[in-house]
C-alpha atoms as a PDB file:
ATOM      1  CA  MET A   1     -39.575 -11.106  42.826  1.00  0.00           C
ATOM      2  CA  ALA A   2     -36.433 -13.247  42.805  1.00  0.00           C
ATOM      3  CA  SER A   3     -33.174 -11.607  42.215  1.00  0.00           C
ATOM      4  CA  MET A   4     -30.632 -13.126  39.723  1.00  0.00           C
ATOM      5  CA  SER A   5     -27.453 -14.055  40.887  1.00  0.00           C
ATOM      6  CA  ALA A   6     -23.942 -13.732  38.821  1.00  0.00           C
ATOM      7  CA  ALA A   7     -24.468 -17.600  37.972  1.00  0.00           C
ATOM      8  CA  ASP A   8     -28.080 -16.803  36.570  1.00  0.00           C
ATOM      9  CA  HIS A   9     -26.704 -14.204  34.268  1.00  0.00           C
ATOM     10  CA  LYS A  10     -25.803 -15.169  30.617  1.00  0.00           C
ATOM     11  CA  PRO A  11     -23.810 -12.777  28.353  1.00  0.00           C
ATOM     12  CA  ALA A  12     -25.494 -11.810  25.098  1.00  0.00           C
ATOM     13  CA  VAL A  13     -24.045 -13.915  22.353  1.00  0.00           C
ATOM     14  CA  THR A  14     -22.380 -12.028  19.710  1.00  0.00           C
ATOM     15  CA  ALA A  15     -22.042 -13.147  16.008  1.00  0.00           C
ATOM     16  CA  VAL A  16     -18.520 -13.804  14.837  1.00  0.00           C
ATOM     17  CA  SER A  17     -17.613 -14.322  11.168  1.00  0.00           C
ATOM     18  CA  LEU A  18     -15.834 -17.209  10.564  1.00  0.00           C
ATOM     19  CA  ALA A  19     -14.977 -15.978   6.769  1.00  0.00           C
ATOM     20  CA  PRO A  20     -10.960 -15.989   6.370  1.00  0.00           C
ATOM     21  CA  HIS A  21      -9.786 -12.431   6.477  1.00  0.00           C
ATOM     22  CA  ARG A  22      -7.595 -11.113   3.788  1.00  0.00           C
ATOM     23  CA  SER A  23      -4.823  -9.067   4.655  1.00  0.00           C
ATOM     24  CA  GLU A  24      -4.628  -5.511   3.241  1.00  0.00           C
ATOM     25  CA  ARG A  25      -0.762  -5.559   2.889  1.00  0.00           C
ATOM     26  CA  PRO A  26       0.003  -4.831  -0.698  1.00  0.00           C
ATOM     27  CA  GLY A  27       2.169  -8.087  -1.022  1.00  0.00           C
ATOM     28  CA  ALA A  28      -0.450 -10.190   0.171  1.00  0.00           C
ATOM     29  CA  THR A  29      -2.922  -8.327  -2.418  1.00  0.00           C
ATOM     30  CA  ARG A  30      -0.729  -9.150  -5.146  1.00  0.00           C
ATOM     31  CA  MET A  31      -0.203 -12.559  -4.300  1.00  0.00           C
ATOM     32  CA  ALA A  32      -3.830 -13.152  -3.938  1.00  0.00           C
ATOM     33  CA  ARG A  33      -4.607 -11.860  -7.286  1.00  0.00           C
ATOM     34  CA  LEU A  34      -1.943 -14.117  -8.774  1.00  0.00           C
ATOM     35  CA  ARG A  35      -3.350 -17.203  -7.071  1.00  0.00           C
ATOM     36  CA  GLU A  36      -6.922 -16.249  -8.411  1.00  0.00           C
ATOM     37  CA  ARG A  37      -5.304 -15.770 -12.077  1.00  0.00           C
ATOM     38  CA  ARG A  38      -3.468 -18.811 -11.983  1.00  0.00           C
ATOM     39  CA  GLN A  39      -6.872 -20.878 -10.686  1.00  0.00           C
ATOM     40  CA  ARG A  40      -8.567 -19.201 -14.029  1.00  0.00           C
ATOM     41  CA  GLY A  41      -5.891 -20.506 -16.100  1.00  0.00           C
ATOM     42  CA  PHE A  42      -4.287 -16.813 -16.680  1.00  0.00           C
ATOM     43  CA  ARG A  43      -0.854 -15.897 -16.404  1.00  0.00           C
ATOM     44  CA  CYS A  44       0.791 -12.437 -16.335  1.00  0.00           C
ATOM     45  CA  TYR A  45       3.926 -11.419 -18.614  1.00  0.00           C
ATOM     46  CA  SER A  46       5.673  -8.387 -18.981  1.00  0.00           C
ATOM     47  CA  ILE A  47       6.676  -7.608 -22.867  1.00  0.00           C
ATOM     48  CA  GLU A  48       8.491  -4.890 -24.803  1.00  0.00           C
ATOM     49  CA  VAL A  49       6.330  -3.439 -27.313  1.00  0.00           C
ATOM     50  CA  CYS A  50       7.860  -1.080 -30.178  1.00  0.00           C
ATOM     51  CA  ASP A  51       6.317   1.729 -32.087  1.00  0.00           C
ATOM     52  CA  ALA A  52       6.225  -0.835 -35.121  1.00  0.00           C
ATOM     53  CA  ASP A  53       3.863  -3.154 -33.001  1.00  0.00           C
ATOM     54  CA  ILE A  54       1.846  -0.236 -32.020  1.00  0.00           C
ATOM     55  CA  ASP A  55       1.419   0.534 -35.529  1.00  0.00           C
ATOM     56  CA  ALA A  56       0.517  -2.925 -36.659  1.00  0.00           C
ATOM     57  CA  LEU A  57      -2.345  -2.752 -33.632  1.00  0.00           C
ATOM     58  CA  VAL A  58      -3.515   0.495 -34.971  1.00  0.00           C
ATOM     59  CA  ALA A  59      -3.329  -0.847 -38.739  1.00  0.00           C
ATOM     60  CA  ARG A  60      -5.530  -4.087 -37.891  1.00  0.00           C
ATOM     61  CA  GLY A  61      -8.225  -1.975 -36.153  1.00  0.00           C
ATOM     62  CA  PHE A  62      -7.110  -3.215 -32.605  1.00  0.00           C
ATOM     63  CA  LEU A  63      -5.996   0.125 -31.039  1.00  0.00           C
ATOM     64  CA  HIS A  64      -7.521   3.570 -31.982  1.00  0.00           C
ATOM     65  CA  ARG A  65      -4.629   5.747 -33.182  1.00  0.00           C
ATOM     66  CA  LEU A  66      -5.406   8.535 -30.482  1.00  0.00           C
ATOM     67  CA  ARG A  67      -4.912   5.758 -27.863  1.00  0.00           C
ATOM     68  CA  ARG A  68      -1.613   4.639 -29.006  1.00  0.00           C
ATOM     69  CA  ASP A  69       0.251   6.200 -25.748  1.00  0.00           C
ATOM     70  CA  ASP A  70      -2.084   4.651 -23.377  1.00  0.00           C
ATOM     71  CA  PRO A  71      -0.957   1.821 -21.700  1.00  0.00           C
ATOM     72  CA  CYS A  72      -4.158   0.358 -20.875  1.00  0.00           C
ATOM     73  CA  ALA A  73      -5.701   0.642 -24.429  1.00  0.00           C
ATOM     74  CA  VAL A  74      -2.402  -1.033 -25.579  1.00  0.00           C
ATOM     75  CA  GLU A  75      -2.903  -3.921 -23.279  1.00  0.00           C
ATOM     76  CA  ARG A  76      -6.419  -4.441 -24.244  1.00  0.00           C
ATOM     77  CA  ALA A  77      -5.473  -4.333 -27.809  1.00  0.00           C
ATOM     78  CA  ILE A  78      -3.095  -7.181 -27.316  1.00  0.00           C
ATOM     79  CA  GLY A  79      -5.844  -8.901 -25.208  1.00  0.00           C
ATOM     80  CA  GLY A  80      -8.262  -8.523 -28.358  1.00  0.00           C
ATOM     81  CA  LEU A  81      -5.414  -9.705 -30.603  1.00  0.00           C
ATOM     82  CA  LEU A  82      -4.677 -12.906 -28.609  1.00  0.00           C
ATOM     83  CA  ASP A  83      -8.269 -13.602 -28.328  1.00  0.00           C
ATOM     84  CA  ARG A  84      -8.431 -13.698 -32.062  1.00  0.00           C
ATOM     85  CA  LEU A  85      -5.912 -16.462 -32.406  1.00  0.00           C
END
């Protein structure tokens, strides 16, 4: 039986992922989301909504009256309104 020399020994091959690694920093995450939205043709805007606007969303059936103080529900209601345009 022949002994193996150091030159004959081959190290095991390890699989390496070549996919780009996304940073987990909050700023990098926000920028990645911004780029993804823009690629899909979406934009984010901050708007002021008064009580009369909320009342109109409720009156037109876009927002349930008990959810009028829920920011996510208001956002969805405004989105629903815009989808109807």
